[in-house]
Short mmCIF file of C-alpha atoms (C1' of nucleotides) in Angstrom, two decimals:
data_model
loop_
_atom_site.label_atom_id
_atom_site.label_comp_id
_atom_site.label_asym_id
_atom_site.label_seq_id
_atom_site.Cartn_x
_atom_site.Cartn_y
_atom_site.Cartn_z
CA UNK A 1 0.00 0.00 0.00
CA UNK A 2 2.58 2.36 0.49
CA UNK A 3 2.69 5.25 -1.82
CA UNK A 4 5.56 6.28 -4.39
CA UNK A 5 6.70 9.19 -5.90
CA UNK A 6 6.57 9.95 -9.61
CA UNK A 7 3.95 11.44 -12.49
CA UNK A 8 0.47 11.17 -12.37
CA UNK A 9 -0.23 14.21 -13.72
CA UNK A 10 -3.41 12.81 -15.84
CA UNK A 11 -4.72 11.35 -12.90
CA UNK A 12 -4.14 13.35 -10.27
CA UNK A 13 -6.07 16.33 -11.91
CA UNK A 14 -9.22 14.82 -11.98
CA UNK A 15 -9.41 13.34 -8.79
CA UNK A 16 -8.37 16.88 -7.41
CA UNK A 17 -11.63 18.46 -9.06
CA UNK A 18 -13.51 15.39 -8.13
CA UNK A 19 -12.39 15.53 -4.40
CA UNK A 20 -12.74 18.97 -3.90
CA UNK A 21 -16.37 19.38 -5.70
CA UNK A 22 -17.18 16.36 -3.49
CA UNK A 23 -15.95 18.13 -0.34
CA UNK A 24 -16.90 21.10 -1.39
CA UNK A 25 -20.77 20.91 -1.93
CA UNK A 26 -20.87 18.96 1.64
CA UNK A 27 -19.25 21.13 4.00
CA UNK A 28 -18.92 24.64 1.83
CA UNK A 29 -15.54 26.10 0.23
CA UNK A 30 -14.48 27.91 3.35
CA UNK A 31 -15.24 25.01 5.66
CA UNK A 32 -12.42 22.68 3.33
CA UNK A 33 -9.05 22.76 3.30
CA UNK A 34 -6.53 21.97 0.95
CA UNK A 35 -5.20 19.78 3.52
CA UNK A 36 -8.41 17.51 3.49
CA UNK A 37 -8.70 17.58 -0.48
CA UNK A 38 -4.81 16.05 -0.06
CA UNK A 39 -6.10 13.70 1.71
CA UNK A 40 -9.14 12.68 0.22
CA UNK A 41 -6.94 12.46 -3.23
CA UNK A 42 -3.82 10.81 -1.39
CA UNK A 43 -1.06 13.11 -1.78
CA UNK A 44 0.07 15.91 0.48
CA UNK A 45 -0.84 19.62 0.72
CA UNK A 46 1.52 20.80 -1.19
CA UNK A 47 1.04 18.39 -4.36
CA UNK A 48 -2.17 19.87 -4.96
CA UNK A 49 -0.49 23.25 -5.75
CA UNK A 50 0.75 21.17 -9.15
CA UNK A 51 -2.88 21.14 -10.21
CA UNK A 52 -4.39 24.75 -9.37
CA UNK A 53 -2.70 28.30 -8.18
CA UNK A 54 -4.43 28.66 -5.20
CA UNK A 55 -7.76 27.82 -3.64
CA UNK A 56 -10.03 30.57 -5.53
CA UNK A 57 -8.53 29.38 -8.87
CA UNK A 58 -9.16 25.51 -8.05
CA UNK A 59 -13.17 26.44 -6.97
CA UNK A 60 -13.57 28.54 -10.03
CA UNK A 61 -12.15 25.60 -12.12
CA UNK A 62 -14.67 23.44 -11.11
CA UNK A 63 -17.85 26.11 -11.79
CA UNK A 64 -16.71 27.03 -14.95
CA UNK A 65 -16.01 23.36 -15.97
CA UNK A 66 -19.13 22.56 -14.82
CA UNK A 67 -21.14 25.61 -16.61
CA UNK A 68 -19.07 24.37 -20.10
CA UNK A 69 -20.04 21.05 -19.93
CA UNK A 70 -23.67 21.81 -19.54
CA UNK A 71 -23.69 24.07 -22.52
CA UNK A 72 -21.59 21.81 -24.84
CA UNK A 73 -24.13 18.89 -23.85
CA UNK A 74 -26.94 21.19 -24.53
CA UNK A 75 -25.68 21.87 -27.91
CA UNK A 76 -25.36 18.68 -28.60
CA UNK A 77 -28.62 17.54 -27.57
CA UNK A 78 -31.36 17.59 -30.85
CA UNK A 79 -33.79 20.22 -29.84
CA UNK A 80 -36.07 19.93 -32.75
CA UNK A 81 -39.59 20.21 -33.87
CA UNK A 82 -42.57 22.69 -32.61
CA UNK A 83 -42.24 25.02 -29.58
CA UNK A 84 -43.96 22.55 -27.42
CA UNK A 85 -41.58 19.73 -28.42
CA UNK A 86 -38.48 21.68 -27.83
CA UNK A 87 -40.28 23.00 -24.58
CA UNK A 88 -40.38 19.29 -23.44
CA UNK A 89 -37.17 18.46 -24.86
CA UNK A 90 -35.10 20.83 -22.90
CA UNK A 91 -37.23 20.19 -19.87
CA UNK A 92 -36.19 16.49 -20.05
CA UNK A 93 -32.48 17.73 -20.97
CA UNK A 94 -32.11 19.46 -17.38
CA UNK A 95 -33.68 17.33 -15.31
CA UNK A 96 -31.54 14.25 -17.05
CA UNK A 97 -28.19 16.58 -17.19
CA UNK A 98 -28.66 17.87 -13.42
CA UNK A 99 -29.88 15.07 -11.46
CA UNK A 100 -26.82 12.76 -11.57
CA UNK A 101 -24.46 16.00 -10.77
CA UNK A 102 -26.13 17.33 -7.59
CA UNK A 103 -22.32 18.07 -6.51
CA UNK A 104 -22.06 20.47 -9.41
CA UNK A 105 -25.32 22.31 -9.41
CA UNK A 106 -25.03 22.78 -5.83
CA UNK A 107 -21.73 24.31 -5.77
CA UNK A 108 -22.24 26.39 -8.73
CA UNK A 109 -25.10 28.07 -7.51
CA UNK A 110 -24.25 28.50 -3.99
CA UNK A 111 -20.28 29.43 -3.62
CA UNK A 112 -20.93 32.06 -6.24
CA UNK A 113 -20.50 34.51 -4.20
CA UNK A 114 -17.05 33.46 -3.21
CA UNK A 115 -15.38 34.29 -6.60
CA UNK A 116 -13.63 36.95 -7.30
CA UNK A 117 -15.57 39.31 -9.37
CA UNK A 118 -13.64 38.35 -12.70
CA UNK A 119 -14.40 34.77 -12.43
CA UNK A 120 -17.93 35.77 -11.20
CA UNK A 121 -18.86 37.58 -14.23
CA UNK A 122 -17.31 34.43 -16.65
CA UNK A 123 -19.39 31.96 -14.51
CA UNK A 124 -22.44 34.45 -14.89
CA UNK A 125 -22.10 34.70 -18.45
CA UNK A 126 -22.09 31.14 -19.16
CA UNK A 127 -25.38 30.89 -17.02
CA UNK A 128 -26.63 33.58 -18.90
CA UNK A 129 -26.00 31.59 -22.49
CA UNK A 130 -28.06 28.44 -20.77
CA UNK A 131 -31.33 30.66 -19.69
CA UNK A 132 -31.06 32.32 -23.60
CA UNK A 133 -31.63 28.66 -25.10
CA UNK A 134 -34.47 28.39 -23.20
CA UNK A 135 -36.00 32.28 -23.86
CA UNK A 136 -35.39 31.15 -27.56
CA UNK A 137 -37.79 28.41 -27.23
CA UNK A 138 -40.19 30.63 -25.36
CA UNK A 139 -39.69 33.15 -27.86
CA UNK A 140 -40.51 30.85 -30.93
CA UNK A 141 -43.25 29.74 -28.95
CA UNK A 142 -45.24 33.07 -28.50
CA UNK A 143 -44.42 34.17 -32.24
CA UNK A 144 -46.50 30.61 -33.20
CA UNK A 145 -48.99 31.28 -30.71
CA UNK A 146 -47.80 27.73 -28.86
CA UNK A 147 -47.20 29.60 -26.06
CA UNK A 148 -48.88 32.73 -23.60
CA UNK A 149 -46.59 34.15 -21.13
CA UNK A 150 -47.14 36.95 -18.46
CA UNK A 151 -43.27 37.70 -19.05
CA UNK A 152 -40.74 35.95 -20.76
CA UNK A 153 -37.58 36.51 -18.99
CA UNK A 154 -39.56 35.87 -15.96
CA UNK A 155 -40.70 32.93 -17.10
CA UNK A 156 -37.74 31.92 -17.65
CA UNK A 157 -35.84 32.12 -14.46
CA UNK A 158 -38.95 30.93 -12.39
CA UNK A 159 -39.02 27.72 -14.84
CA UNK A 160 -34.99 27.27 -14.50
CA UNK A 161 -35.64 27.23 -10.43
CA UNK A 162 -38.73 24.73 -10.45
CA UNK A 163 -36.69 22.81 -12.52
CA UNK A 164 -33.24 22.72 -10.80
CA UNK A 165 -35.22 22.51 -7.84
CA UNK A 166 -35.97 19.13 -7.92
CA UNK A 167 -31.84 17.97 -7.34
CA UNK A 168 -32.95 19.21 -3.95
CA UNK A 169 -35.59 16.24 -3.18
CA UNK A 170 -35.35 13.79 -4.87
CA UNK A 171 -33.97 10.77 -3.83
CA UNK A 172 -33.35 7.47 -6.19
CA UNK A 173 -35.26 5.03 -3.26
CA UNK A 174 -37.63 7.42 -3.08
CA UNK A 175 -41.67 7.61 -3.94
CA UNK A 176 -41.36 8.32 -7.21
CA UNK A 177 -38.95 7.04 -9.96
CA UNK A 178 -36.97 9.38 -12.24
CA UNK A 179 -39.11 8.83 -15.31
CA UNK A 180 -42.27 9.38 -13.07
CA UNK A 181 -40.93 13.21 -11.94
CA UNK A 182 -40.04 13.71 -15.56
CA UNK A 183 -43.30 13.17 -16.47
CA UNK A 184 -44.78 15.53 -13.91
CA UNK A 185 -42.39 18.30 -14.58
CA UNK A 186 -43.17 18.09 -18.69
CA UNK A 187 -46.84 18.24 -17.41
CA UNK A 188 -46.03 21.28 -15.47
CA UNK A 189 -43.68 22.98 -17.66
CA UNK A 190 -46.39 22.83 -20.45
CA UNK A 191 -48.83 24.32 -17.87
CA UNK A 192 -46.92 27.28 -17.00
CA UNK A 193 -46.65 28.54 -21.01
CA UNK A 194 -50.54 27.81 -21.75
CA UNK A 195 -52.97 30.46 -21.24
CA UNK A 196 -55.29 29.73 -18.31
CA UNK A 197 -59.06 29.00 -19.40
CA UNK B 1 -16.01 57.83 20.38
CA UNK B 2 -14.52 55.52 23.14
CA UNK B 3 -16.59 52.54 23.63
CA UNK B 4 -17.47 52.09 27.31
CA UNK B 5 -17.86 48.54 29.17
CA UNK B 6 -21.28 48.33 30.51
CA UNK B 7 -24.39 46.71 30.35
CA UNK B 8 -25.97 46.18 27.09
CA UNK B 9 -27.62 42.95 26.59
CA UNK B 10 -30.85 43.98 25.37
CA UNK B 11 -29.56 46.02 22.29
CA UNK B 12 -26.25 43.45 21.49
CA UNK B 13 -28.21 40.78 21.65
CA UNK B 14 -30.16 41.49 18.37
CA UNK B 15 -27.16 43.44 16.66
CA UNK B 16 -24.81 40.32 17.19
CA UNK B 17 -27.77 38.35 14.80
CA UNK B 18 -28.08 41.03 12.42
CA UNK B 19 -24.69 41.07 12.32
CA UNK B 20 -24.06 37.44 11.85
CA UNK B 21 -26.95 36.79 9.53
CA UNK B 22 -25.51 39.79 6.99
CA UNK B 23 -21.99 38.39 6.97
CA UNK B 24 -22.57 34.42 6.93
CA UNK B 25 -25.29 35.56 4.25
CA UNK B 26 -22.51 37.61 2.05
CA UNK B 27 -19.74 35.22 2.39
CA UNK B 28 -20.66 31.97 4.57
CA UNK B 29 -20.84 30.45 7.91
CA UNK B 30 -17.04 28.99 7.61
CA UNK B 31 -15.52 32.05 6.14
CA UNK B 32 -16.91 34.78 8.58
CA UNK B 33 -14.98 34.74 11.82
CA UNK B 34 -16.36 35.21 15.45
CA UNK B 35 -14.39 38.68 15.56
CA UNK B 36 -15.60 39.64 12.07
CA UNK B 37 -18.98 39.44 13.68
CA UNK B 38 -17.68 41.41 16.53
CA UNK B 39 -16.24 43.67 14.93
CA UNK B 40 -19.40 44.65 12.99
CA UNK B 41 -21.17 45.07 16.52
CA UNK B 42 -18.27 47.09 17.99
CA UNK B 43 -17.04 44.77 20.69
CA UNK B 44 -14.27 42.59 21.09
CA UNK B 45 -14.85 38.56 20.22
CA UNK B 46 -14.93 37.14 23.87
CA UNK B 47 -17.98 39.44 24.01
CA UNK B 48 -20.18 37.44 21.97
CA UNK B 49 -19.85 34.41 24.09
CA UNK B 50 -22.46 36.04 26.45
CA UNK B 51 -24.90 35.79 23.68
CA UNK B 52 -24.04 32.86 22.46
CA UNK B 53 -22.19 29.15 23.45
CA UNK B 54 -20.54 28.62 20.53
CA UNK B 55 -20.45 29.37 16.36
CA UNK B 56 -22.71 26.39 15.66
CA UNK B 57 -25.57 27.68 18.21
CA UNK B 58 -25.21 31.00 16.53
CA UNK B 59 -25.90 29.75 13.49
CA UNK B 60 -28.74 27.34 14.51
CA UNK B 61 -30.92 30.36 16.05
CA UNK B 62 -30.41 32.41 12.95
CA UNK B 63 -31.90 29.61 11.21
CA UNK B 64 -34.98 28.57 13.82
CA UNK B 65 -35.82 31.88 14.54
CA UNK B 66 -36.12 32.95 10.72
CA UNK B 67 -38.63 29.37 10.55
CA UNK B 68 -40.58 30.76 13.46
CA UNK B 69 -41.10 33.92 12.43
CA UNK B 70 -41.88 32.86 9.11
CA UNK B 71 -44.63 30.34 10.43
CA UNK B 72 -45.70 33.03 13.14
CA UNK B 73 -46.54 35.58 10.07
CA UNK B 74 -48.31 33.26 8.12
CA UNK B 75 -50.37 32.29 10.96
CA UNK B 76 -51.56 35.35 11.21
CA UNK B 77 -52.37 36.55 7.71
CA UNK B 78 -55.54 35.62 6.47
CA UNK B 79 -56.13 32.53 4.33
CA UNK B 80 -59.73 32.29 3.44
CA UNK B 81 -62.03 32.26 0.55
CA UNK B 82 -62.11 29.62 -2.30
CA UNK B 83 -59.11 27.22 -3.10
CA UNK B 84 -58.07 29.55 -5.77
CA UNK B 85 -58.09 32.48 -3.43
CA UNK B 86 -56.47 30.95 -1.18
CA UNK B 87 -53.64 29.82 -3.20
CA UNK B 88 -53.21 33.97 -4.43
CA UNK B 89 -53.17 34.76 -1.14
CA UNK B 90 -50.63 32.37 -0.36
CA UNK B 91 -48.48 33.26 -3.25
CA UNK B 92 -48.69 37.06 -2.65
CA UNK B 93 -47.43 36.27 1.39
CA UNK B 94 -44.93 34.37 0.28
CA UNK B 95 -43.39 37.23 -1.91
CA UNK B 96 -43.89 39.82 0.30
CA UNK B 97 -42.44 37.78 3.30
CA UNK B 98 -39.63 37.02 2.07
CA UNK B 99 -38.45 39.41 -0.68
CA UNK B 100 -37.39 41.94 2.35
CA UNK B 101 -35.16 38.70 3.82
CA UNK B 102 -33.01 37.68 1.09
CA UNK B 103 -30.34 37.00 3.74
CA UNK B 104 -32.86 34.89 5.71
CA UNK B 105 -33.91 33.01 3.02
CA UNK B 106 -30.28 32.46 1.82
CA UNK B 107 -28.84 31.57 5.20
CA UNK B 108 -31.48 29.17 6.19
CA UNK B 109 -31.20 27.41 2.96
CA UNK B 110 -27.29 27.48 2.43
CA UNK B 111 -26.43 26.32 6.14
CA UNK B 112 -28.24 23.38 6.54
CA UNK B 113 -25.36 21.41 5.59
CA UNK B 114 -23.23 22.98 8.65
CA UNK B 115 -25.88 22.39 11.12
CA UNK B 116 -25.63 19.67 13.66
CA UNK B 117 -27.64 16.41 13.16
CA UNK B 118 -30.28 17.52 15.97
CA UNK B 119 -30.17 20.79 14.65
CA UNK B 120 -31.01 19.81 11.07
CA UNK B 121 -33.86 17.94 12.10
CA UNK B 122 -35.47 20.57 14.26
CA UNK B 123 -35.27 23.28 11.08
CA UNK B 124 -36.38 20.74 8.69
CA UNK B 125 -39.20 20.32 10.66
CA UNK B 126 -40.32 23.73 10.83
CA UNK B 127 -39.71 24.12 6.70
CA UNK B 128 -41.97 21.02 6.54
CA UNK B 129 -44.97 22.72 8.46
CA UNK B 130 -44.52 25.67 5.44
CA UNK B 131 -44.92 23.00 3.02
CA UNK B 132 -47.94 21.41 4.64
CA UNK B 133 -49.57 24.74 4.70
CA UNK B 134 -49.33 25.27 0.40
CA UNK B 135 -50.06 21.22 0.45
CA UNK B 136 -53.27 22.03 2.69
CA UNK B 137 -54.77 24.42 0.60
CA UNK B 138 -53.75 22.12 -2.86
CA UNK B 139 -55.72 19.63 -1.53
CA UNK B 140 -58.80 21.67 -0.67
CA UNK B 141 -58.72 22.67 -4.25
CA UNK B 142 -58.25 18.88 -5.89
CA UNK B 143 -61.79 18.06 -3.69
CA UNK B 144 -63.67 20.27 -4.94
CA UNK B 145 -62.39 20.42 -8.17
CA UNK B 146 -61.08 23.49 -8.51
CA UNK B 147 -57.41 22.16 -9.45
CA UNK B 148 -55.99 19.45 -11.71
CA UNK B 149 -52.61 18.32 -10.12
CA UNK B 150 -49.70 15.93 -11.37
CA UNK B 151 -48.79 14.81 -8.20
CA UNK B 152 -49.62 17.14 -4.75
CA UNK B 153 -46.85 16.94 -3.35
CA UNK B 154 -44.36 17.45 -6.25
CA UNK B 155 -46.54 20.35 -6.59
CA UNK B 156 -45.87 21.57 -3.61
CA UNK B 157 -41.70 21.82 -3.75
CA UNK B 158 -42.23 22.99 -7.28
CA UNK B 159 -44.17 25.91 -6.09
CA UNK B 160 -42.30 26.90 -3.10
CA UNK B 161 -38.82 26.30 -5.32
CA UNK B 162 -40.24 28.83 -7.77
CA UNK B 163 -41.81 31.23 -5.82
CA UNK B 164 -38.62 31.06 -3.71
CA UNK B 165 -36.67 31.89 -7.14
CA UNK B 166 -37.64 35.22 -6.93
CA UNK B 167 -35.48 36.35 -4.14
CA UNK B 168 -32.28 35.62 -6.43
CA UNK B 169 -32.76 37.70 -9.09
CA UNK B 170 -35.65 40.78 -8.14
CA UNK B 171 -34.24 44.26 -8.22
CA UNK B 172 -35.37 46.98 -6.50
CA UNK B 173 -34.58 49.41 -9.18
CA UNK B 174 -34.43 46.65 -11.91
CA UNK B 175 -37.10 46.54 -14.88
CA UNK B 176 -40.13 45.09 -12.98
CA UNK B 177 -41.92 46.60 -9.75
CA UNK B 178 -42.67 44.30 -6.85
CA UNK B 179 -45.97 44.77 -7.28
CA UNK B 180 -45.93 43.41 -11.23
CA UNK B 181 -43.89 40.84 -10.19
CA UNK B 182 -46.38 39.46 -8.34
CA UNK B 183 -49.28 39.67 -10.57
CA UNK B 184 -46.92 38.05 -13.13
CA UNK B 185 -46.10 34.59 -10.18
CA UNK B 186 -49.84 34.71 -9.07
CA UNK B 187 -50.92 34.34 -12.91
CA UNK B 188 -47.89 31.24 -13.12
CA UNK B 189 -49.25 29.83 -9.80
CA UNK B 190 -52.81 29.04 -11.06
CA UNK B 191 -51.90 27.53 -14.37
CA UNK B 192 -49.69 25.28 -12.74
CA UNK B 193 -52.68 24.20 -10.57
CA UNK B 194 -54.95 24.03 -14.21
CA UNK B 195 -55.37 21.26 -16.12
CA UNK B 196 -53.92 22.05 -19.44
CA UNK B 197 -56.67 22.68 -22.10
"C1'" DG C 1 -21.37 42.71 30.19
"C1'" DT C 2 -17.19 43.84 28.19
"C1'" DC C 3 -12.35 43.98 28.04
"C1'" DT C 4 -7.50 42.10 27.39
"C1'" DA C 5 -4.65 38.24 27.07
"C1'" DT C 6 -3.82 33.73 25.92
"C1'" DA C 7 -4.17 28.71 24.91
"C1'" DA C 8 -4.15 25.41 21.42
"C1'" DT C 9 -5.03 24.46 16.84
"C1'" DC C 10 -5.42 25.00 12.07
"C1'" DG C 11 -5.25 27.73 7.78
"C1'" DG C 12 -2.95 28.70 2.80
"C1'" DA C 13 0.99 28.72 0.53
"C1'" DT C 14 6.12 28.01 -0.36
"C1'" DA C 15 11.08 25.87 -0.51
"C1'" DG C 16 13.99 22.44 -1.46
"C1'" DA C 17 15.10 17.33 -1.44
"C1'" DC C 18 14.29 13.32 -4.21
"C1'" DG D 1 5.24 15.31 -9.51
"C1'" DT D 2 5.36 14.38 -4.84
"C1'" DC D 3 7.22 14.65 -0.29
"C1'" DT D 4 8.66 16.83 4.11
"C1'" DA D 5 9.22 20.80 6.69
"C1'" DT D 6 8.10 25.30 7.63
"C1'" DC D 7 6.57 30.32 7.68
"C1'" DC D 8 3.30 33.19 9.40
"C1'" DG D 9 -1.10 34.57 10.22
"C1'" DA D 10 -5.89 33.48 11.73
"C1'" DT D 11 -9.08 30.58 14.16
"C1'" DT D 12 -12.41 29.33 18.28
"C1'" DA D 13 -12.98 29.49 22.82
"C1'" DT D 14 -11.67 30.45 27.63
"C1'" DA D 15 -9.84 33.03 32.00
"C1'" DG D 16 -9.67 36.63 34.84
"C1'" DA D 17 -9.58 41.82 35.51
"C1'" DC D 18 -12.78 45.65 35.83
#
DNA sequence: GTCTATAATCGGATAGAC
DNA sequence: GTCTATCCGATTATAGAC
């Protein structure tokens, strides 16, 4: 078991970002130290400074890796057809994307506000790009008359937070399977863009 | 402008929690130190310790009290009238409570990972009476018809996770007014409780 | 009730050997 | 690329004077 020297520079990376987004969304940025990433990874303290300049830089990393990922697997993902089938296609795009990275979301959303303004504003742009794929869709949707919204940018941001919501509950043993929730949240997704009676 | 020692519990008690809840709201629970918090009072850090055992208790009431308070207001506003009223008038308190607490809403939320087992349990109760209230007043309105519902409690979170939304992005001097942001939720409230046509 | 002083520990980051 | 050792500052919490 005992551990030798030498490279593992392709390895090592990754299971720095994967220990410290792991740490990270349990106990909070602040609450970690670079000491217990070390650990967790199994090297020392001082390896880790191989891998990332300094604390802020390795935390930013992992939200803007995170935010890049999500927008090149949008991009990828066929959003074709009417309003109301892209509607349900990005609604089952989140929910699928989100719910196996409850680390990510978590940590993305809530040590914002322990970046440095520069990487704030990169991180806020790339959420930015995500919520305009989905105002396009809206948008489509009201110039076909699919849709009826009170406000579209509003809409928007309340849908993204219904949505994202849901990494918050659910649980795999739980009441309801994934497929069953995705099935609700298409039902209520469509609600929220119809016109009431 | 020489601070003198004296007596002062009635008016530190409440600054040291104001004080606490803005800093562990701006920059988190681990990153804002006991004389940070003093200092923002204007005493020294051994001071606090007469309001407090320790960080984690500090923490805890900022959390329990916010829950109690919230439950305490809600008690007393008036929820009457039909389902459907009933669910606007829910909507609208839940806006107007907690719009003016952002750092409330953001604390109790953010910290739950850093509180004690016992803790947890005792705040996560008090959310859970919040959510019985909205689930209450879903279920009057799926008896006598007045909504169509996926699944009730799915509804619930998704509602509350929404509504909840608001307090991350609403402006005071940005493009909407409180008052049309409302109108704009309480209109995307009742579809979500309408069948679609 | 607040202060000053202090105990005991832990933090990020760096230097140099291998 | 990793290790060991270390600098230096900050941390929570307590003790005792006033």
């Amino acid at each position: 078991m005992a551990r030798k020297q030498g490279s593992h520079s392709d390895i090592t990376g990754p299971k720095v970002r994967a220990a410290a987004l792991r740490l990270i969304a349990r106990h909070g940025c602040a609450a970690v130290s670079m000491r217990q990433i070390a650990a967790e990874v199994g090297v020392q303290a001082g390896a880790l400074y191989n891998y990332t300049s300094d604390k802020q830089t390795l935390l930013f990393d992992l939200m803007r890796r995170h935010m890049e990922k999500l927008l090149a697997a949008y991009d990828e993902t066929l959003i074709t057809g009417t309003p109301t089938e892209q509607l349900r296609a990005f609604t089952l795009f989140h929910i699928r994307y989100h719910l196996p990275r409850r680390d990510e979301v978590f940590v993305s959303y809530m040590e914002l506000r322990n970046l440095s303004p520069e990487n704030f504003l990169v991180v806020e742009g790339l959420r930015r790009n995500y919520e305009d794929a989905l105002e396009g869709i809206l948008k489509a949707g009201e110039a076909d008359g699919s849709f009826t919204l009170p406000d579209r940018k509003v809409t928007v941001l309340s849908l993204i937070a219904q949505l994202t919501g849901i990494t918050n509950w659910y649980r795999d043993d739980g009441r309801l399977t994934q497929e069953q929730v995705e099935d609700i949240y298409c039902d209520l997704v469509l609600r929220t863009v119809s016109a009431p009676r």
